[in-house]
Coordinates of C-alpha atoms and ligand atoms in Angstrom, one line a residue:
M1 CA 54.3 96.6 81.5
S2 CA 51.5 96.9 78.9
D3 CA 48.5 94.5 78.6
R4 CA 49.8 93.4 75.2
R5 CA 51.5 90.0 75.4
T6 CA 54.7 89.3 73.4
R7 CA 54.2 86.7 70.8
L8 CA 56.5 83.6 71.1
F9 CA 57.9 82.4 67.7
K10 CA 58.6 78.7 67.2
G11 CA 60.3 77.4 64.1
L12 CA 58.9 73.9 64.2
D13 CA 56.4 74.3 61.3
L14 CA 58.9 76.1 59.1
A15 CA 61.5 73.3 59.9
A16 CA 59.0 70.6 59.0
R17 CA 58.3 72.3 55.6
L18 CA 62.0 72.6 54.9
N19 CA 62.6 68.9 55.9
A20 CA 59.8 67.8 53.6
E21 CA 61.4 69.7 50.7
S22 CA 64.8 68.1 51.5
R23 CA 63.2 64.6 51.7
A24 CA 61.6 65.1 48.2
L25 CA 65.0 66.2 46.8
A26 CA 66.8 63.3 48.5
A27 CA 64.3 60.8 47.1
G28 CA 65.7 61.5 43.7
L29 CA 69.0 60.0 44.6
K30 CA 69.6 56.2 44.4
T31 CA 70.5 56.0 48.1
P32 CA 70.0 58.5 51.0
P33 CA 72.6 61.3 51.4
V34 CA 75.2 60.3 54.1
C35 CA 76.3 62.9 56.6
L36 CA 78.9 62.4 59.3
V37 CA 78.6 64.7 62.3
L38 CA 81.8 65.1 64.4
A39 CA 81.1 66.3 67.9
D40 CA 82.8 66.5 71.3
R41 CA 80.8 63.8 73.0
E42 CA 82.1 64.8 76.4
N43 CA 80.4 68.2 76.0
A44 CA 76.8 67.8 77.2
G45 CA 75.5 70.6 75.0
A46 CA 77.2 69.2 71.8
R47 CA 76.1 65.7 72.7
A48 CA 72.5 66.7 73.1
Y49 CA 72.5 68.8 69.9
S50 CA 74.1 66.0 67.8
D51 CA 71.7 63.4 69.2
R52 CA 68.7 65.7 68.3
Q53 CA 70.1 66.1 64.8
A54 CA 70.5 62.3 64.3
A55 CA 66.9 61.8 65.6
T56 CA 65.4 64.2 63.1
A57 CA 67.7 63.4 60.0
A58 CA 65.3 60.8 58.7
Q59 CA 62.6 63.4 58.4
A60 CA 64.8 65.0 55.7
G61 CA 65.7 61.6 54.1
I62 CA 69.2 61.7 55.4
A63 CA 71.4 58.9 56.8
M64 CA 73.3 60.5 59.6
R65 CA 76.2 59.1 61.7
I66 CA 77.8 60.6 64.7
A67 CA 81.5 60.2 65.6
A68 CA 83.6 61.7 68.4
Y69 CA 86.6 63.9 67.5
A70 CA 89.8 61.9 67.6
G71 CA 92.0 62.9 70.5
T72 CA 94.9 65.1 69.4
P73 CA 94.9 67.9 66.7
S74 CA 97.0 65.7 64.4
A75 CA 94.7 62.7 64.9
I76 CA 91.7 65.0 64.2
H77 CA 93.4 66.2 61.0
A78 CA 93.9 62.6 59.9
Q79 CA 90.3 61.9 60.8
I80 CA 89.1 64.8 58.6
D81 CA 91.4 63.7 55.7
A82 CA 89.9 60.2 55.9
I83 CA 86.3 61.7 55.7
A84 CA 87.3 63.8 52.8
A85 CA 88.6 60.7 50.9
D86 CA 85.7 58.4 51.9
P87 CA 83.5 57.9 48.8
D88 CA 80.6 56.7 50.9
I89 CA 80.3 60.0 52.9
D90 CA 78.6 62.9 51.1
A91 CA 78.9 65.6 53.7
A92 CA 80.3 66.3 57.2
A93 CA 79.4 68.7 59.9
M94 CA 82.0 69.6 62.5
L95 CA 80.2 70.8 65.6
L96 CA 81.6 73.6 67.7
P97 CA 83.4 73.8 69.9
L98 CA 86.3 72.1 68.1
P99 CA 88.9 70.6 70.4
P100 CA 91.8 73.0 71.3
G101 CA 94.4 73.3 68.6
C102 CA 91.8 72.9 65.7
D103 CA 90.6 75.8 63.7
P104 CA 87.1 75.6 62.1
V105 CA 88.1 77.2 58.8
E106 CA 91.4 75.2 58.6
S107 CA 89.3 72.1 59.3
A108 CA 86.8 73.0 56.5
L109 CA 89.8 73.5 54.1
R110 CA 91.0 70.0 54.9
L111 CA 87.5 68.6 54.4
G112 CA 87.0 70.4 51.1
Q113 CA 84.2 72.6 49.9
E114 CA 82.2 69.7 48.4
K115 CA 81.6 68.1 51.7
D116 CA 81.6 71.1 54.0
V117 CA 78.0 71.8 55.0
D118 CA 78.8 74.4 57.6
G119 CA 79.6 77.0 54.9
L120 CA 83.0 77.8 56.5
H121 CA 85.2 76.8 53.5
P122 CA 86.6 80.0 52.0
L123 CA 85.1 79.1 48.6
S124 CA 81.6 79.0 50.2
A125 CA 82.2 82.1 52.3
G126 CA 83.7 83.9 49.3
R127 CA 80.8 83.0 47.0
L128 CA 78.4 84.3 49.6
A129 CA 80.3 87.6 50.0
A130 CA 80.6 87.9 46.2
G131 CA 76.9 87.5 45.6
L132 CA 77.2 84.1 43.9
P133 CA 75.0 81.1 44.6
A134 CA 76.4 79.7 47.8
R135 CA 75.9 77.3 50.7
P136 CA 75.6 79.7 53.6
P137 CA 76.2 78.5 57.3
A138 CA 72.9 76.9 58.5
T139 CA 72.4 79.2 61.4
A140 CA 72.6 82.4 59.3
M141 CA 70.3 80.9 56.7
A142 CA 67.8 79.9 59.4
C143 CA 67.8 83.5 60.8
L144 CA 67.0 84.8 57.3
L145 CA 64.2 82.3 56.8
C146 CA 62.7 83.0 60.2
A147 CA 62.8 86.8 59.5
Q148 CA 61.0 86.2 56.2
E149 CA 58.5 84.0 57.9
I150 CA 57.8 86.8 60.5
F151 CA 58.0 89.9 58.2
G152 CA 57.5 88.6 54.7
A153 CA 59.7 90.8 52.5
L154 CA 62.7 92.4 54.3
R155 CA 63.2 95.3 52.0
G156 CA 64.0 98.5 54.0
L157 CA 63.7 96.7 57.4
D158 CA 66.1 97.9 60.1
V159 CA 67.9 94.9 61.5
T160 CA 70.5 94.9 64.2
I161 CA 72.6 91.8 64.7
V162 CA 74.3 91.2 68.1
G163 CA 77.3 88.9 67.5
A164 CA 79.7 89.0 64.5
S165 CA 81.0 85.4 64.3
R166 CA 81.7 83.6 61.1
I167 CA 78.9 81.2 61.4
V168 CA 76.1 83.6 62.4
G169 CA 76.6 87.4 62.4
R170 CA 78.8 88.0 59.4
P171 CA 77.1 85.7 56.9
L172 CA 73.7 86.8 58.2
A173 CA 74.6 90.4 57.5
T174 CA 75.4 89.5 53.9
L175 CA 72.2 87.5 53.5
L176 CA 70.1 90.4 54.9
L177 CA 71.8 93.0 52.7
D178 CA 71.0 90.8 49.7
A179 CA 67.4 90.9 50.9
E180 CA 67.7 94.7 50.9
A181 CA 67.4 95.1 54.7
T182 CA 69.5 97.9 56.4
V183 CA 71.9 96.1 58.7
T184 CA 73.9 97.1 61.8
L185 CA 76.4 94.5 63.1
C186 CA 77.4 94.7 66.8
H187 CA 79.9 92.8 68.8
V188 CA 81.6 92.6 72.2
A189 CA 83.5 95.9 71.6
T190 CA 80.4 97.9 70.5
R191 CA 80.3 101.0 72.7
D192 CA 76.5 101.5 73.2
L193 CA 74.7 98.3 72.3
A194 CA 71.3 99.6 73.3
A195 CA 71.6 102.7 71.0
H196 CA 72.0 100.3 68.0
T197 CA 69.4 97.7 69.0
R198 CA 66.8 100.4 69.9
Q199 CA 66.8 101.5 66.2
A200 CA 65.8 98.1 64.9
D201 CA 62.6 96.6 63.7
L202 CA 64.3 93.2 64.2
V203 CA 67.1 92.4 66.6
V204 CA 69.0 89.1 66.0
S205 CA 71.0 88.2 69.1
A206 CA 73.7 85.6 69.0
A207 CA 76.1 86.6 71.8
G208 CA 75.7 83.7 74.2
V209 CA 75.2 86.1 77.2
P210 CA 72.0 85.3 79.1
G211 CA 69.9 88.4 80.0
L212 CA 71.9 90.7 77.6
I213 CA 68.8 92.0 75.9
G214 CA 66.3 93.8 78.1
A215 CA 63.4 96.2 77.5
G216 CA 65.8 99.1 77.3
H217 CA 67.4 97.5 74.2
L218 CA 64.2 97.4 72.1
K219 CA 61.8 99.8 70.6
A220 CA 58.2 99.0 71.5
G221 CA 56.8 96.2 69.3
A222 CA 60.2 95.1 67.9
A223 CA 60.9 91.5 67.1
V224 CA 63.8 89.5 68.5
L225 CA 65.3 86.3 67.1
D226 CA 67.2 84.9 70.0
V227 CA 69.8 82.6 68.5
A228 CA 71.8 82.0 71.6
V229 CA 71.6 78.8 73.5
T230 CA 73.5 78.8 76.8
A231 CA 73.4 76.0 79.3
T232 CA 72.8 77.4 82.8
P233 CA 71.9 75.7 86.1
D234 CA 68.2 76.8 85.3
G235 CA 68.3 75.1 81.9
L236 CA 68.9 76.5 78.4
R237 CA 68.8 80.3 78.1
G238 CA 68.9 82.7 75.2
D239 CA 70.3 86.3 75.3
V240 CA 66.8 87.8 76.0
D241 CA 65.6 88.6 79.5
L242 CA 62.1 87.3 78.8
A243 CA 60.5 88.7 81.9
A244 CA 61.9 92.2 81.2
V245 CA 60.7 92.4 77.5
D246 CA 57.3 90.7 78.0
G247 CA 54.6 93.2 76.8
H248 CA 57.2 95.5 75.3
A249 CA 58.7 93.4 72.5
G250 CA 56.2 92.4 69.7
L251 CA 57.8 88.9 69.2
V252 CA 60.6 86.9 70.7
S253 CA 61.7 83.5 69.4
H254 CA 61.6 80.5 71.7
V255 CA 64.8 79.0 73.0
P256 CA 65.6 76.3 71.9
D257 CA 62.6 75.7 69.6
G258 CA 62.8 79.0 67.7
V259 CA 65.8 79.3 65.4
G260 CA 67.2 75.9 66.5
P261 CA 65.0 73.5 64.5
V262 CA 65.2 75.7 61.4
T263 CA 69.0 75.7 61.7
T264 CA 69.0 71.9 61.7
A265 CA 66.6 71.8 58.7
C266 CA 69.0 74.2 56.8
L267 CA 71.9 72.0 57.7
F268 CA 70.0 69.0 56.3
R269 CA 69.2 71.0 53.1
N270 CA 72.9 71.7 52.7
V271 CA 73.6 67.9 53.1
V272 CA 71.1 67.0 50.4
E273 CA 72.5 69.7 48.1
A274 CA 76.1 68.5 48.8
A275 CA 75.0 64.9 47.9
R276 CA 73.2 65.9 44.7
A277 CA 76.3 67.9 43.6
R278 CA 78.7 65.1 44.4
R279 CA 76.7 62.4 42.7
R280 CA 75.9 64.5 39.6
P281 CA 77.5 63.0 36.5
A282 CA 80.9 64.7 35.9
A283 CA 80.0 66.2 32.5
Q284 CA 76.9 67.9 33.9
A285 CA 78.8 69.2 37.0
T286 CA 81.4 70.8 34.6
R287 CA 78.7 72.4 32.5
T288 CA 76.9 74.0 35.6
A289 CA 80.0 75.1 37.5
H290 CA 80.4 78.3 35.6
Ligands
NAD301 P1 80.9 83.2 69.2 O1 81.5 83.1 70.6 O2 81.8 82.7 68.0 O3 80.5 84.7 68.9 C1 79.8 85.5 69.8 C2 79.7 86.9 69.2 O4 79.0 87.7 70.2 C3 81.0 87.6 69.0 O5 81.0 88.4 67.8 C4 81.1 88.6 70.2 O6 81.9 89.7 69.9 C5 79.7 88.9 70.5 N1 79.4 89.2 71.9 C6 79.8 88.5 73.0 N2 79.4 89.2 74.1 C7 78.8 90.3 73.7 C8 78.2 91.4 74.4 N3 78.1 91.4 75.7 N4 77.6 92.4 73.6 C9 77.7 92.4 72.3 N5 78.2 91.3 71.6 C10 78.8 90.3 72.3 O7 79.5 82.4 69.2 P2 78.7 81.7 68.0 O8 79.3 80.5 67.6 O9 78.4 82.8 66.9 O10 77.3 81.4 68.8 C11 76.6 82.4 69.4 C12 75.5 81.9 70.2 O11 74.6 81.2 69.3 C13 75.9 80.8 71.2 O12 75.1 80.9 72.3 C14 75.6 79.5 70.5 O13 75.3 78.4 71.4 C15 74.3 79.9 69.7 N6 74.1 79.1 68.5 C16 72.8 78.8 68.2 C17 72.4 78.2 67.1 C18 71.0 77.9 66.8 O14 70.6 77.3 65.8 N7 70.0 78.4 67.6 C19 73.4 77.8 66.1 C20 74.7 78.2 66.4 C21 75.0 78.8 67.6

């Protein structure tokens, strides 16, 4: 191990700046944006995450409510239909994991693109893929903003993403390509993960496998955004083996205070944008839709 210490990146300041921007935008509305968060309240991780979101929503000027998923898939579908039709709700976030029998994209379709702040509705995902102004999934957007905070411009940067899910890896690859980074996207079937990650100036890891990324996965001085948050008997863990990479990596993001607070701030921003779009006079909305 070298004498150089690895820098720990926390996203709290960036999140506070984003929340202040959201609060200023929300202040232009007659009443605060209303967001309903649906979560599996029996799942300790989802409960803790949704409680943390509700506690910080006021910082972004948002009125947030939490509800448990109704029991069966058909009851949950009816619950989502009711949220879609409720004029007093501007936006809804459906925390993963969804109960068995419910698909995140099908659920977003039921909710409608207007109120879907997870960016999973095919219109949102399609707009992002097509290079049109879009509402990207909050985690992907948070990774982009953290990368820009660390590196400034991303043009020409070699970035390897570990994890190709629809809420993190895939939308993040699109956002990074739009920022002119060179992107490699890995997943569970990637044959030689270390060969791909060792090429990168920045590794973004979102696999949910504690200890997956060690010193042999990184070139010296590389930065790692550790997106994963896995509950273990020893507490919350990311994908990075911190002891192994200390002194070798240039920077590693803190778990859970690295990408996590920025993700929440990006979700809040999506809520404020959803409320502004919904409450815009119909004539103006028609003029700007094209
Ligand atoms: P997911 O299960 O949908 O996707 C995991 C991805 O990782 C898949 O593409 C899979 O192929 C890949 N993968 C799994 N094992 C791998 C391995 N050994 N090598 C290479 N790739 C592997 O998960 P998700 O919903 O994308 O979430 C990923 C992680 O990020 C979870 O730990 C989750 O808790 C966390 N998360 C954090 C935030 C945040 O703001 N920090 C937000 C959302 C999710």
